[in-house]
Short mmCIF file of C-alpha atoms in Angstrom, two decimals:
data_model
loop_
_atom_site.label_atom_id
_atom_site.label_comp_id
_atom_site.label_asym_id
_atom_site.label_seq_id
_atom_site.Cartn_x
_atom_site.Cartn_y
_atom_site.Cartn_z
CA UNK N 1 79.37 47.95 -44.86
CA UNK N 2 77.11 45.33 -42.95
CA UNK N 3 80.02 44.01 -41.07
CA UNK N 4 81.75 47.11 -39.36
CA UNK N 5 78.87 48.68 -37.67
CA UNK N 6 78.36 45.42 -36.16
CA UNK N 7 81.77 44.96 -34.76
CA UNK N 8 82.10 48.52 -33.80
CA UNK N 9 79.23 47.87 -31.59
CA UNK N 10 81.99 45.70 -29.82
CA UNK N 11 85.26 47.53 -30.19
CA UNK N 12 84.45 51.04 -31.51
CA UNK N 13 88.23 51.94 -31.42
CA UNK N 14 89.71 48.84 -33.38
CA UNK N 15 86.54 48.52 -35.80
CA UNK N 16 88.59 49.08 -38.79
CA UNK N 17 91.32 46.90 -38.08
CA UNK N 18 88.93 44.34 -37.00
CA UNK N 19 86.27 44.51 -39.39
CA UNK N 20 89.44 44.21 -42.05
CA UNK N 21 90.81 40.98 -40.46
CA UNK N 22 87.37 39.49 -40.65
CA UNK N 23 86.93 40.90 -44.60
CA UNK N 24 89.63 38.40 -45.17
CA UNK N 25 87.65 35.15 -43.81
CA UNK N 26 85.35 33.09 -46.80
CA UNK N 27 82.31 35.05 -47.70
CA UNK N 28 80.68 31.98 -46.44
CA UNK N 29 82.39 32.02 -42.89
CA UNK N 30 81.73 35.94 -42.64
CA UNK N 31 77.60 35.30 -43.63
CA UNK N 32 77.34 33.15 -40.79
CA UNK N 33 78.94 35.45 -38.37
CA UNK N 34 76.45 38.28 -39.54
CA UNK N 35 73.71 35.78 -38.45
CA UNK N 36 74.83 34.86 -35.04
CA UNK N 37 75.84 37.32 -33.07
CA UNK N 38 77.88 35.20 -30.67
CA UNK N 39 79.53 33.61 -33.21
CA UNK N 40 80.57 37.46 -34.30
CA UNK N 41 81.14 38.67 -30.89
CA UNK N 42 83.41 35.48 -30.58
CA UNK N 43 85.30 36.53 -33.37
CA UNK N 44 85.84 39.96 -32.53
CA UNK N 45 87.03 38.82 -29.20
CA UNK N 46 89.69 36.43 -31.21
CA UNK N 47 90.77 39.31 -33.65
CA UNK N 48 91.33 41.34 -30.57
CA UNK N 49 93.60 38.86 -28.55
CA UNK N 50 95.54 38.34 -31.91
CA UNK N 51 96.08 42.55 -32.08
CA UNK N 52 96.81 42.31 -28.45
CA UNK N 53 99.73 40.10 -28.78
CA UNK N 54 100.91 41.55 -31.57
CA UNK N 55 102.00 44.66 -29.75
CA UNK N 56 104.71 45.27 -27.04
CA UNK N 57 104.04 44.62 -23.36
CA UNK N 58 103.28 48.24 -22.56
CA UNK N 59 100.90 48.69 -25.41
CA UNK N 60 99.46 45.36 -24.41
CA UNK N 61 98.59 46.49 -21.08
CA UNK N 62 97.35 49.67 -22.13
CA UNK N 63 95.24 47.91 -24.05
CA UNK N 64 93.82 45.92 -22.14
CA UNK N 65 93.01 48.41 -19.31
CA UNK N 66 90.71 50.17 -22.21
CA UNK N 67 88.75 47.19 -22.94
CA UNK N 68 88.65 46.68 -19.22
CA UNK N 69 87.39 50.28 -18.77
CA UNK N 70 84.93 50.02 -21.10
CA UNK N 71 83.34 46.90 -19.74
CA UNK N 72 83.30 48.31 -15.92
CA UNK N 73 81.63 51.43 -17.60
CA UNK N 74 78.53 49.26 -18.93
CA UNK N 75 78.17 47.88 -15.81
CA UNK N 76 79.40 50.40 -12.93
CA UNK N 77 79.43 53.40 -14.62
CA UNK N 78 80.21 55.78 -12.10
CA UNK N 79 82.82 53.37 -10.16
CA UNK N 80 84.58 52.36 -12.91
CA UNK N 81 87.15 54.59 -12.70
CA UNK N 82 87.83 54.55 -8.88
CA UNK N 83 87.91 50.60 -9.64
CA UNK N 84 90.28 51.28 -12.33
CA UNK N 85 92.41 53.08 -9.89
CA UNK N 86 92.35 50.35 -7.12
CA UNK N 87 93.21 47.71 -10.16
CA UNK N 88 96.17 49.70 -11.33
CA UNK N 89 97.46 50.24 -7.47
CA UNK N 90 97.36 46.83 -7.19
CA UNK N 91 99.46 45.80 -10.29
CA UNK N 92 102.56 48.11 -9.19
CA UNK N 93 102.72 46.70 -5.99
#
């Protein structure tokens, strides 16, 4: 219960999956990412690439473009998804 709020923070779409992968580490390994939280964004980052490549290309990119989405948003909020736009242009050509 201390663990998914904080990766849900990071990936509030894939918390559950996540937050199970990590429920599988050493209670030991799993305290110390509760008191870092680069070590636990680190790990959510990992747990994501490993769900990433698990699926096939076109969920992978789809993927992906969320994440990326979300990121722009924090930063660019009301660009992101002209920027989106321009990105996704630019990969079918």
């Amino acid at each position: 219960e201390r663990v998914f709020p904080r990766v849900a923070k990071y990936e509030p779409e894939l918390a559950g999956k996540v937050t199970g992968m990590m429920l599988e580490m050493n209670t030991s390994e799993l305290l110390i990412l509760l008191r870092s939280e680069d070590q636990l964004k680190a790990q959510v980052d990992e747990a994501m690439r490993v769900l990433i490549v698990a699926e096939p290309p076109g969920v992978q990119k789809q993927m992906l473009g969320d994440r990326l989405f979300c990121r722009m948003s924090e930063y660019e909020p009301e660009l992101a998804g002209q920027i989106m736009g321009m990105m996704l242009e630019q990969s079918t050509h």
